[in-house]
JSON list of C-alpha atoms in Angstrom, two decimals:
[
{"chain": "A", "resi": 14, "resn": "MET", "atom": "CA", "xyz": [7.02, -4.61, 11.50]},
{"chain": "A", "resi": 15, "resn": "ARG", "atom": "CA", "xyz": [9.77, -5.66, 13.90]},
{"chain": "A", "resi": 16, "resn": "ILE", "atom": "CA", "xyz": [10.78, -2.59, 15.89]},
{"chain": "A", "resi": 17, "resn": "ALA", "atom": "CA", "xyz": [13.52, -1.80, 18.41]},
{"chain": "A", "resi": 18, "resn": "LEU", "atom": "CA", "xyz": [12.74, 1.13, 20.69]},
{"chain": "A", "resi": 19, "resn": "ALA", "atom": "CA", "xyz": [15.09, 3.28, 22.79]},
{"chain": "A", "resi": 20, "resn": "GLU", "atom": "CA", "xyz": [13.57, 5.89, 25.11]},
{"chain": "A", "resi": 21, "resn": "ASP", "atom": "CA", "xyz": [14.90, 6.75, 28.57]},
{"chain": "A", "resi": 22, "resn": "SER", "atom": "CA", "xyz": [11.51, 7.90, 29.86]},
{"chain": "A", "resi": 23, "resn": "ALA", "atom": "CA", "xyz": [10.02, 4.67, 31.18]},
{"chain": "A", "resi": 24, "resn": "LEU", "atom": "CA", "xyz": [6.50, 6.08, 30.97]},
{"chain": "A", "resi": 25, "resn": "LEU", "atom": "CA", "xyz": [6.80, 7.14, 27.32]},
{"chain": "A", "resi": 26, "resn": "ARG", "atom": "CA", "xyz": [8.67, 3.94, 26.44]},
{"chain": "A", "resi": 27, "resn": "GLU", "atom": "CA", "xyz": [5.92, 1.76, 27.89]},
{"chain": "A", "resi": 28, "resn": "GLY", "atom": "CA", "xyz": [3.25, 3.85, 26.17]},
{"chain": "A", "resi": 29, "resn": "LEU", "atom": "CA", "xyz": [4.96, 3.45, 22.79]},
{"chain": "A", "resi": 30, "resn": "VAL", "atom": "CA", "xyz": [5.38, -0.30, 23.32]},
{"chain": "A", "resi": 31, "resn": "ARG", "atom": "CA", "xyz": [1.66, -0.69, 24.01]},
{"chain": "A", "resi": 32, "resn": "LEU", "atom": "CA", "xyz": [0.69, 1.54, 21.08]},
{"chain": "A", "resi": 33, "resn": "LEU", "atom": "CA", "xyz": [2.92, -0.32, 18.64]},
{"chain": "A", "resi": 34, "resn": "ALA", "atom": "CA", "xyz": [1.70, -3.71, 19.88]},
{"chain": "A", "resi": 35, "resn": "GLU", "atom": "CA", "xyz": [-1.93, -2.63, 19.52]},
{"chain": "A", "resi": 36, "resn": "GLU", "atom": "CA", "xyz": [-1.19, -1.65, 15.92]},
{"chain": "A", "resi": 37, "resn": "GLY", "atom": "CA", "xyz": [0.16, -5.13, 15.20]},
{"chain": "A", "resi": 38, "resn": "HIS", "atom": "CA", "xyz": [3.87, -4.36, 15.30]},
{"chain": "A", "resi": 39, "resn": "GLN", "atom": "CA", "xyz": [6.38, -6.56, 17.13]},
{"chain": "A", "resi": 40, "resn": "VAL", "atom": "CA", "xyz": [8.60, -4.66, 19.57]},
{"chain": "A", "resi": 41, "resn": "VAL", "atom": "CA", "xyz": [11.71, -6.85, 19.74]},
{"chain": "A", "resi": 42, "resn": "ALA", "atom": "CA", "xyz": [13.51, -4.57, 22.22]},
{"chain": "A", "resi": 43, "resn": "ALA", "atom": "CA", "xyz": [12.53, -1.64, 24.44]},
{"chain": "A", "resi": 44, "resn": "VAL", "atom": "CA", "xyz": [15.57, -0.14, 26.14]},
{"chain": "A", "resi": 45, "resn": "GLY", "atom": "CA", "xyz": [16.60, 3.03, 27.94]},
{"chain": "A", "resi": 46, "resn": "ASP", "atom": "CA", "xyz": [19.96, 3.97, 26.43]},
{"chain": "A", "resi": 47, "resn": "ALA", "atom": "CA", "xyz": [21.87, 4.02, 23.14]},
{"chain": "A", "resi": 48, "resn": "ASP", "atom": "CA", "xyz": [24.34, 1.24, 23.98]},
{"chain": "A", "resi": 49, "resn": "ALA", "atom": "CA", "xyz": [21.51, -1.16, 24.77]},
{"chain": "A", "resi": 50, "resn": "LEU", "atom": "CA", "xyz": [19.81, -0.20, 21.51]},
{"chain": "A", "resi": 51, "resn": "LEU", "atom": "CA", "xyz": [22.92, -0.89, 19.42]},
{"chain": "A", "resi": 52, "resn": "ALA", "atom": "CA", "xyz": [23.27, -4.28, 21.13]},
{"chain": "A", "resi": 53, "resn": "ALA", "atom": "CA", "xyz": [19.60, -5.04, 20.41]},
{"chain": "A", "resi": 54, "resn": "VAL", "atom": "CA", "xyz": [19.93, -4.04, 16.74]},
{"chain": "A", "resi": 55, "resn": "ALA", "atom": "CA", "xyz": [23.01, -6.26, 16.39]},
{"chain": "A", "resi": 56, "resn": "GLU", "atom": "CA", "xyz": [21.17, -9.16, 18.03]},
{"chain": "A", "resi": 57, "resn": "ASP", "atom": "CA", "xyz": [17.64, -8.85, 16.63]},
{"chain": "A", "resi": 58, "resn": "ARG", "atom": "CA", "xyz": [18.06, -6.90, 13.34]},
{"chain": "A", "resi": 59, "resn": "PRO", "atom": "CA", "xyz": [14.71, -5.09, 13.51]},
{"chain": "A", "resi": 60, "resn": "GLN", "atom": "CA", "xyz": [13.17, -3.43, 10.46]},
{"chain": "A", "resi": 61, "resn": "VAL", "atom": "CA", "xyz": [12.99, -0.08, 12.24]},
{"chain": "A", "resi": 62, "resn": "ALA", "atom": "CA", "xyz": [14.80, 1.49, 15.19]},
{"chain": "A", "resi": 63, "resn": "VAL", "atom": "CA", "xyz": [12.82, 4.20, 16.97]},
{"chain": "A", "resi": 64, "resn": "LEU", "atom": "CA", "xyz": [14.96, 6.26, 19.30]},
{"chain": "A", "resi": 65, "resn": "ASP", "atom": "CA", "xyz": [15.12, 9.36, 21.43]},
{"chain": "A", "resi": 66, "resn": "VAL", "atom": "CA", "xyz": [17.86, 11.94, 20.80]},
{"chain": "A", "resi": 67, "resn": "ARG", "atom": "CA", "xyz": [18.93, 12.58, 24.37]},
{"chain": "A", "resi": 68, "resn": "MET", "atom": "CA", "xyz": [19.59, 9.54, 26.51]},
{"chain": "A", "resi": 69, "resn": "PRO", "atom": "CA", "xyz": [21.92, 8.46, 29.35]},
{"chain": "A", "resi": 70, "resn": "PRO", "atom": "CA", "xyz": [24.63, 8.99, 30.34]},
{"chain": "A", "resi": 71, "resn": "THR", "atom": "CA", "xyz": [25.01, 12.65, 29.23]},
{"chain": "A", "resi": 72, "resn": "HIS", "atom": "CA", "xyz": [21.54, 13.31, 27.82]},
{"chain": "A", "resi": 73, "resn": "THR", "atom": "CA", "xyz": [22.98, 15.28, 24.91]},
{"chain": "A", "resi": 74, "resn": "ASP", "atom": "CA", "xyz": [23.23, 13.52, 21.55]},
{"chain": "A", "resi": 75, "resn": "GLU", "atom": "CA", "xyz": [23.57, 9.79, 22.35]},
{"chain": "A", "resi": 76, "resn": "GLY", "atom": "CA", "xyz": [20.50, 8.88, 20.34]},
{"chain": "A", "resi": 77, "resn": "LEU", "atom": "CA", "xyz": [21.52, 10.73, 17.19]},
{"chain": "A", "resi": 78, "resn": "ARG", "atom": "CA", "xyz": [25.01, 9.26, 17.30]},
{"chain": "A", "resi": 79, "resn": "ALA", "atom": "CA", "xyz": [23.42, 5.83, 17.66]},
{"chain": "A", "resi": 80, "resn": "ALA", "atom": "CA", "xyz": [21.17, 6.58, 14.67]},
{"chain": "A", "resi": 81, "resn": "LEU", "atom": "CA", "xyz": [24.18, 7.42, 12.51]},
{"chain": "A", "resi": 82, "resn": "THR", "atom": "CA", "xyz": [25.95, 4.26, 13.72]},
{"chain": "A", "resi": 83, "resn": "ILE", "atom": "CA", "xyz": [22.94, 2.13, 12.79]},
{"chain": "A", "resi": 84, "resn": "ARG", "atom": "CA", "xyz": [22.81, 3.70, 9.32]},
{"chain": "A", "resi": 85, "resn": "GLN", "atom": "CA", "xyz": [26.50, 2.94, 8.86]},
{"chain": "A", "resi": 86, "resn": "ARG", "atom": "CA", "xyz": [26.63, -0.60, 10.25]},
{"chain": "A", "resi": 87, "resn": "TRP", "atom": "CA", "xyz": [23.17, -1.87, 9.33]},
{"chain": "A", "resi": 88, "resn": "PRO", "atom": "CA", "xyz": [21.86, 0.23, 6.40]},
{"chain": "A", "resi": 89, "resn": "GLU", "atom": "CA", "xyz": [18.94, -2.14, 5.97]},
{"chain": "A", "resi": 90, "resn": "VAL", "atom": "CA", "xyz": [17.54, -1.01, 9.34]},
{"chain": "A", "resi": 91, "resn": "ALA", "atom": "CA", "xyz": [15.35, 2.09, 9.04]},
{"chain": "A", "resi": 92, "resn": "VAL", "atom": "CA", "xyz": [15.71, 4.80, 11.68]},
{"chain": "A", "resi": 93, "resn": "LEU", "atom": "CA", "xyz": [13.03, 7.06, 13.15]},
{"chain": "A", "resi": 94, "resn": "VAL", "atom": "CA", "xyz": [14.41, 9.71, 15.52]},
{"chain": "A", "resi": 95, "resn": "LEU", "atom": "CA", "xyz": [12.17, 11.38, 18.10]},
{"chain": "A", "resi": 96, "resn": "SER", "atom": "CA", "xyz": [13.30, 14.64, 19.64]},
{"chain": "A", "resi": 97, "resn": "GLN", "atom": "CA", "xyz": [12.07, 17.61, 21.61]},
{"chain": "A", "resi": 98, "resn": "TYR", "atom": "CA", "xyz": [14.47, 19.80, 19.65]},
{"chain": "A", "resi": 99, "resn": "VAL", "atom": "CA", "xyz": [15.75, 20.26, 16.10]},
{"chain": "A", "resi": 100, "resn": "GLU", "atom": "CA", "xyz": [19.39, 19.21, 16.13]},
{"chain": "A", "resi": 101, "resn": "LYS", "atom": "CA", "xyz": [20.30, 20.73, 12.76]},
{"chain": "A", "resi": 102, "resn": "ARG", "atom": "CA", "xyz": [23.80, 19.29, 12.41]},
{"chain": "A", "resi": 103, "resn": "TYR", "atom": "CA", "xyz": [22.75, 15.69, 13.00]},
{"chain": "A", "resi": 104, "resn": "ALA", "atom": "CA", "xyz": [19.50, 16.02, 11.06]},
{"chain": "A", "resi": 105, "resn": "THR", "atom": "CA", "xyz": [21.49, 17.23, 8.08]},
{"chain": "A", "resi": 106, "resn": "ARG", "atom": "CA", "xyz": [23.94, 14.33, 8.46]},
{"chain": "A", "resi": 107, "resn": "LEU", "atom": "CA", "xyz": [21.06, 11.87, 8.48]},
{"chain": "A", "resi": 108, "resn": "LEU", "atom": "CA", "xyz": [19.73, 13.42, 5.27]},
{"chain": "A", "resi": 109, "resn": "THR", "atom": "CA", "xyz": [23.05, 13.73, 3.51]},
{"chain": "A", "resi": 110, "resn": "GLY", "atom": "CA", "xyz": [23.76, 10.04, 3.90]},
{"chain": "A", "resi": 111, "resn": "ASP", "atom": "CA", "xyz": [21.32, 7.72, 2.14]},
{"chain": "A", "resi": 112, "resn": "PRO", "atom": "CA", "xyz": [17.99, 9.25, 3.27]},
{"chain": "A", "resi": 113, "resn": "ALA", "atom": "CA", "xyz": [15.97, 6.15, 2.39]},
{"chain": "A", "resi": 114, "resn": "GLY", "atom": "CA", "xyz": [14.40, 4.75, 5.54]},
{"chain": "A", "resi": 115, "resn": "VAL", "atom": "CA", "xyz": [15.10, 7.80, 7.69]},
{"chain": "A", "resi": 116, "resn": "GLY", "atom": "CA", "xyz": [12.74, 9.91, 9.78]},
{"chain": "A", "resi": 117, "resn": "TYR", "atom": "CA", "xyz": [13.04, 12.76, 12.27]},
{"chain": "A", "resi": 118, "resn": "LEU", "atom": "CA", "xyz": [9.96, 13.79, 14.23]},
{"chain": "A", "resi": 119, "resn": "LEU", "atom": "CA", "xyz": [9.53, 16.20, 17.10]},
{"chain": "A", "resi": 120, "resn": "LYS", "atom": "CA", "xyz": [8.04, 14.49, 20.13]},
{"chain": "A", "resi": 121, "resn": "ASP", "atom": "CA", "xyz": [5.01, 16.75, 20.02]},
{"chain": "A", "resi": 122, "resn": "ARG", "atom": "CA", "xyz": [4.14, 14.96, 16.77]},
{"chain": "A", "resi": 123, "resn": "VAL", "atom": "CA", "xyz": [3.92, 11.62, 18.62]},
{"chain": "A", "resi": 124, "resn": "VAL", "atom": "CA", "xyz": [0.84, 12.97, 20.38]},
{"chain": "A", "resi": 125, "resn": "ASP", "atom": "CA", "xyz": [-0.89, 12.75, 16.99]},
{"chain": "A", "resi": 126, "resn": "VAL", "atom": "CA", "xyz": [-1.01, 8.95, 16.93]},
{"chain": "A", "resi": 127, "resn": "GLY", "atom": "CA", "xyz": [-2.15, 8.71, 13.33]},
{"chain": "A", "resi": 128, "resn": "GLU", "atom": "CA", "xyz": [0.61, 10.98, 12.08]},
{"chain": "A", "resi": 129, "resn": "PHE", "atom": "CA", "xyz": [3.24, 9.10, 14.09]},
{"chain": "A", "resi": 130, "resn": "LEU", "atom": "CA", "xyz": [2.11, 5.69, 12.86]},
{"chain": "A", "resi": 131, "resn": "ASP", "atom": "CA", "xyz": [1.94, 6.95, 9.26]},
{"chain": "A", "resi": 132, "resn": "ALA", "atom": "CA", "xyz": [5.51, 8.24, 9.54]},
{"chain": "A", "resi": 133, "resn": "LEU", "atom": "CA", "xyz": [6.66, 4.94, 11.10]},
{"chain": "A", "resi": 134, "resn": "VAL", "atom": "CA", "xyz": [5.18, 2.85, 8.29]},
{"chain": "A", "resi": 135, "resn": "ARG", "atom": "CA", "xyz": [6.59, 5.22, 5.66]},
{"chain": "A", "resi": 136, "resn": "VAL", "atom": "CA", "xyz": [10.11, 5.01, 7.11]},
{"chain": "A", "resi": 137, "resn": "GLY", "atom": "CA", "xyz": [9.86, 1.25, 7.53]},
{"chain": "A", "resi": 138, "resn": "ALA", "atom": "CA", "xyz": [8.96, 0.95, 3.85]},
{"chain": "A", "resi": 139, "resn": "GLY", "atom": "CA", "xyz": [12.12, 2.81, 2.86]},
{"chain": "A", "resi": 140, "resn": "GLY", "atom": "CA", "xyz": [10.62, 6.28, 2.62]},
{"chain": "A", "resi": 141, "resn": "THR", "atom": "CA", "xyz": [11.38, 9.41, 4.61]},
{"chain": "A", "resi": 142, "resn": "ALA", "atom": "CA", "xyz": [9.44, 11.32, 7.25]},
{"chain": "A", "resi": 143, "resn": "PHE", "atom": "CA", "xyz": [10.65, 14.67, 8.51]},
{"chain": "A", "resi": 144, "resn": "ASP", "atom": "CA", "xyz": [8.74, 16.90, 10.86]},
{"chain": "A", "resi": 145, "resn": "PRO", "atom": "CA", "xyz": [7.59, 20.12, 9.12]},
{"chain": "A", "resi": 146, "resn": "GLU", "atom": "CA", "xyz": [9.39, 22.15, 11.80]},
{"chain": "A", "resi": 147, "resn": "VAL", "atom": "CA", "xyz": [12.65, 20.26, 11.16]},
{"chain": "A", "resi": 148, "resn": "VAL", "atom": "CA", "xyz": [12.37, 20.96, 7.45]},
{"chain": "A", "resi": 149, "resn": "ARG", "atom": "CA", "xyz": [11.47, 24.59, 8.07]},
{"chain": "A", "resi": 150, "resn": "GLN", "atom": "CA", "xyz": [14.54, 25.17, 10.24]},
{"chain": "A", "resi": 151, "resn": "LEU", "atom": "CA", "xyz": [16.87, 23.33, 7.86]},
{"chain": "A", "resi": 152, "resn": "LEU", "atom": "CA", "xyz": [15.54, 25.27, 4.90]},
{"chain": "A", "resi": 153, "resn": "ALA", "atom": "CA", "xyz": [15.75, 28.56, 6.78]},
{"chain": "A", "resi": 154, "resn": "ALA", "atom": "CA", "xyz": [19.45, 27.95, 7.28]},
{"chain": "A", "resi": 155, "resn": "THR", "atom": "CA", "xyz": [19.90, 27.72, 3.50]},
{"chain": "A", "resi": 156, "resn": "SER", "atom": "CA", "xyz": [17.47, 30.41, 2.36]},
{"chain": "A", "resi": 157, "resn": "HIS", "atom": "CA", "xyz": [20.27, 32.68, 1.21]},
{"chain": "A", "resi": 158, "resn": "THR", "atom": "CA", "xyz": [21.39, 30.30, -1.53]},
{"chain": "A", "resi": 159, "resn": "ASP", "atom": "CA", "xyz": [20.92, 30.90, -5.21]},
{"chain": "A", "resi": 160, "resn": "PRO", "atom": "CA", "xyz": [18.99, 27.68, -5.97]},
{"chain": "A", "resi": 161, "resn": "LEU", "atom": "CA", "xyz": [16.31, 28.69, -3.50]},
{"chain": "A", "resi": 162, "resn": "SER", "atom": "CA", "xyz": [15.94, 32.11, -5.04]},
{"chain": "A", "resi": 163, "resn": "ARG", "atom": "CA", "xyz": [15.01, 30.49, -8.35]},
{"chain": "A", "resi": 164, "resn": "LEU", "atom": "CA", "xyz": [12.00, 28.70, -6.88]},
{"chain": "A", "resi": 165, "resn": "THR", "atom": "CA", "xyz": [8.54, 30.17, -6.71]},
{"chain": "A", "resi": 166, "resn": "GLU", "atom": "CA", "xyz": [6.63, 30.16, -3.43]},
{"chain": "A", "resi": 167, "resn": "ARG", "atom": "CA", "xyz": [4.54, 27.24, -4.65]},
{"chain": "A", "resi": 168, "resn": "GLU", "atom": "CA", "xyz": [7.63, 25.27, -5.70]},
{"chain": "A", "resi": 169, "resn": "ARG", "atom": "CA", "xyz": [9.14, 25.86, -2.25]},
{"chain": "A", "resi": 170, "resn": "SER", "atom": "CA", "xyz": [5.97, 24.50, -0.66]},
{"chain": "A", "resi": 171, "resn": "VAL", "atom": "CA", "xyz": [6.18, 21.42, -2.87]},
{"chain": "A", "resi": 172, "resn": "LEU", "atom": "CA", "xyz": [9.84, 20.91, -1.96]},
{"chain": "A", "resi": 173, "resn": "ASP", "atom": "CA", "xyz": [9.03, 21.35, 1.75]},
{"chain": "A", "resi": 174, "resn": "LEU", "atom": "CA", "xyz": [6.55, 18.49, 1.50]},
{"chain": "A", "resi": 175, "resn": "MET", "atom": "CA", "xyz": [8.95, 16.40, -0.61]},
{"chain": "A", "resi": 176, "resn": "ALA", "atom": "CA", "xyz": [11.55, 16.78, 2.13]},
{"chain": "A", "resi": 177, "resn": "GLN", "atom": "CA", "xyz": [9.00, 15.56, 4.67]},
{"chain": "A", "resi": 178, "resn": "GLY", "atom": "CA", "xyz": [8.64, 12.37, 2.63]},
{"chain": "A", "resi": 179, "resn": "HIS", "atom": "CA", "xyz": [5.24, 12.95, 1.04]},
{"chain": "A", "resi": 180, "resn": "THR", "atom": "CA", "xyz": [4.35, 11.46, -2.32]},
{"chain": "A", "resi": 181, "resn": "ASN", "atom": "CA", "xyz": [3.06, 13.59, -5.21]},
{"chain": "A", "resi": 182, "resn": "ALA", "atom": "CA", "xyz": [-0.49, 12.43, -4.45]},
{"chain": "A", "resi": 183, "resn": "SER", "atom": "CA", "xyz": [-0.15, 13.44, -0.81]},
{"chain": "A", "resi": 184, "resn": "ILE", "atom": "CA", "xyz": [1.38, 16.80, -1.76]},
{"chain": "A", "resi": 185, "resn": "GLY", "atom": "CA", "xyz": [-1.49, 17.47, -4.13]},
{"chain": "A", "resi": 186, "resn": "ALA", "atom": "CA", "xyz": [-4.02, 16.68, -1.41]},
{"chain": "A", "resi": 187, "resn": "GLN", "atom": "CA", "xyz": [-2.37, 19.02, 1.06]},
{"chain": "A", "resi": 188, "resn": "LEU", "atom": "CA", "xyz": [-1.96, 21.89, -1.39]},
{"chain": "A", "resi": 189, "resn": "PHE", "atom": "CA", "xyz": [-5.40, 21.30, -2.99]},
{"chain": "A", "resi": 190, "resn": "VAL", "atom": "CA", "xyz": [-3.96, 20.92, -6.49]},
{"chain": "A", "resi": 191, "resn": "SER", "atom": "CA", "xyz": [-4.03, 18.04, -8.96]},
{"chain": "A", "resi": 192, "resn": "ARG", "atom": "CA", "xyz": [-1.33, 15.39, -9.12]},
{"chain": "A", "resi": 193, "resn": "SER", "atom": "CA", "xyz": [-0.36, 16.59, -12.61]},
{"chain": "A", "resi": 194, "resn": "ALA", "atom": "CA", "xyz": [0.10, 20.11, -11.23]},
{"chain": "A", "resi": 195, "resn": "VAL", "atom": "CA", "xyz": [2.41, 18.73, -8.55]},
{"chain": "A", "resi": 196, "resn": "GLU", "atom": "CA", "xyz": [4.39, 16.82, -11.17]},
{"chain": "A", "resi": 197, "resn": "LYS", "atom": "CA", "xyz": [4.75, 20.04, -13.14]},
{"chain": "A", "resi": 198, "resn": "HIS", "atom": "CA", "xyz": [6.13, 21.84, -10.08]},
{"chain": "A", "resi": 199, "resn": "VAL", "atom": "CA", "xyz": [8.48, 18.93, -9.30]},
{"chain": "A", "resi": 200, "resn": "ASN", "atom": "CA", "xyz": [9.89, 18.99, -12.84]},
{"chain": "A", "resi": 201, "resn": "ALA", "atom": "CA", "xyz": [10.35, 22.76, -12.56]},
{"chain": "A", "resi": 202, "resn": "ILE", "atom": "CA", "xyz": [12.28, 22.21, -9.31]},
{"chain": "A", "resi": 203, "resn": "PHE", "atom": "CA", "xyz": [14.53, 19.65, -11.00]},
{"chain": "A", "resi": 204, "resn": "THR", "atom": "CA", "xyz": [15.23, 22.11, -13.82]},
{"chain": "A", "resi": 205, "resn": "LYS", "atom": "CA", "xyz": [15.91, 25.09, -11.54]},
{"chain": "A", "resi": 206, "resn": "LEU", "atom": "CA", "xyz": [18.24, 23.02, -9.35]},
{"chain": "A", "resi": 207, "resn": "ASP", "atom": "CA", "xyz": [20.10, 21.83, -12.44]},
{"chain": "A", "resi": 208, "resn": "LEU", "atom": "CA", "xyz": [19.38, 18.14, -11.85]},
{"chain": "A", "resi": 209, "resn": "PRO", "atom": "CA", "xyz": [19.59, 16.28, -15.16]},
{"chain": "A", "resi": 210, "resn": "GLU", "atom": "CA", "xyz": [17.79, 12.96, -15.51]},
{"chain": "A", "resi": 211, "resn": "ARG", "atom": "CA", "xyz": [20.11, 10.07, -14.69]},
{"chain": "A", "resi": 212, "resn": "SER", "atom": "CA", "xyz": [19.17, 6.43, -14.43]},
{"chain": "A", "resi": 213, "resn": "THR", "atom": "CA", "xyz": [21.44, 5.80, -11.45]},
{"chain": "A", "resi": 214, "resn": "HIS", "atom": "CA", "xyz": [20.12, 8.48, -9.09]},
{"chain": "A", "resi": 215, "resn": "SER", "atom": "CA", "xyz": [16.72, 9.66, -7.88]},
{"chain": "A", "resi": 216, "resn": "ARG", "atom": "CA", "xyz": [16.29, 13.30, -8.83]},
{"chain": "A", "resi": 217, "resn": "ARG", "atom": "CA", "xyz": [13.73, 13.59, -6.04]},
{"chain": "A", "resi": 218, "resn": "ILE", "atom": "CA", "xyz": [16.29, 12.67, -3.40]},
{"chain": "A", "resi": 219, "resn": "LEU", "atom": "CA", "xyz": [19.01, 14.71, -5.09]},
{"chain": "A", "resi": 220, "resn": "ALA", "atom": "CA", "xyz": [16.72, 17.75, -5.06]},
{"chain": "A", "resi": 221, "resn": "ILE", "atom": "CA", "xyz": [16.15, 17.44, -1.31]},
{"chain": "A", "resi": 222, "resn": "LEU", "atom": "CA", "xyz": [19.85, 16.85, -0.58]},
{"chain": "A", "resi": 223, "resn": "HIS", "atom": "CA", "xyz": [20.96, 19.67, -2.86]},
{"chain": "A", "resi": 224, "resn": "TYR", "atom": "CA", "xyz": [18.44, 22.01, -1.32]},
{"chain": "A", "resi": 225, "resn": "LEU", "atom": "CA", "xyz": [19.45, 21.29, 2.28]},
{"chain": "A", "resi": 226, "resn": "ASP", "atom": "CA", "xyz": [23.16, 20.96, 1.72]},
{"chain": "A", "resi": 227, "resn": "THR", "atom": "CA", "xyz": [23.77, 24.14, -0.26]}
]
């Protein structure tokens, strides 16, 4: 994949560039701030933009604002955000737009190279990849809502993994249940969240958005 990278830590940036190159990806830009990333995306149109949340000049939310700008101006470019913290407001905004091709990982997750590369490929292919801790905190903020109270503990676990971007097969493997059992839970979630089948919308995505936005 063609990737643009923005990370103000030169050491981490160089490490990611080498890792991505070794995995066969083409890093078309490796920059240290959000403005340079936006210029690179406009110039090179990568398939994925990987970016830090906090970058110069204020080291607050430059990266997340750049991620939202990329999603608005170039929706064909997938975005994978790396952060040391869960920025709930921006994470929710990333999800409540079109969540296809969006990821949000905590930087600790990058240490697990396999997990990071899996998330990168998933996001680049138009899927989603959200750190379990991000999902946990977003769901905790909505745990008082009625839709959540209708779900069983197992259905909540399935929805947690759906929100992280896992397929039914992957969910089944992690919960040690069959794929048909997962499909049964997913259909129960759709029913309990009052999501009728419509040809124009993905009930899977609607379930995640409804769950997090309630």
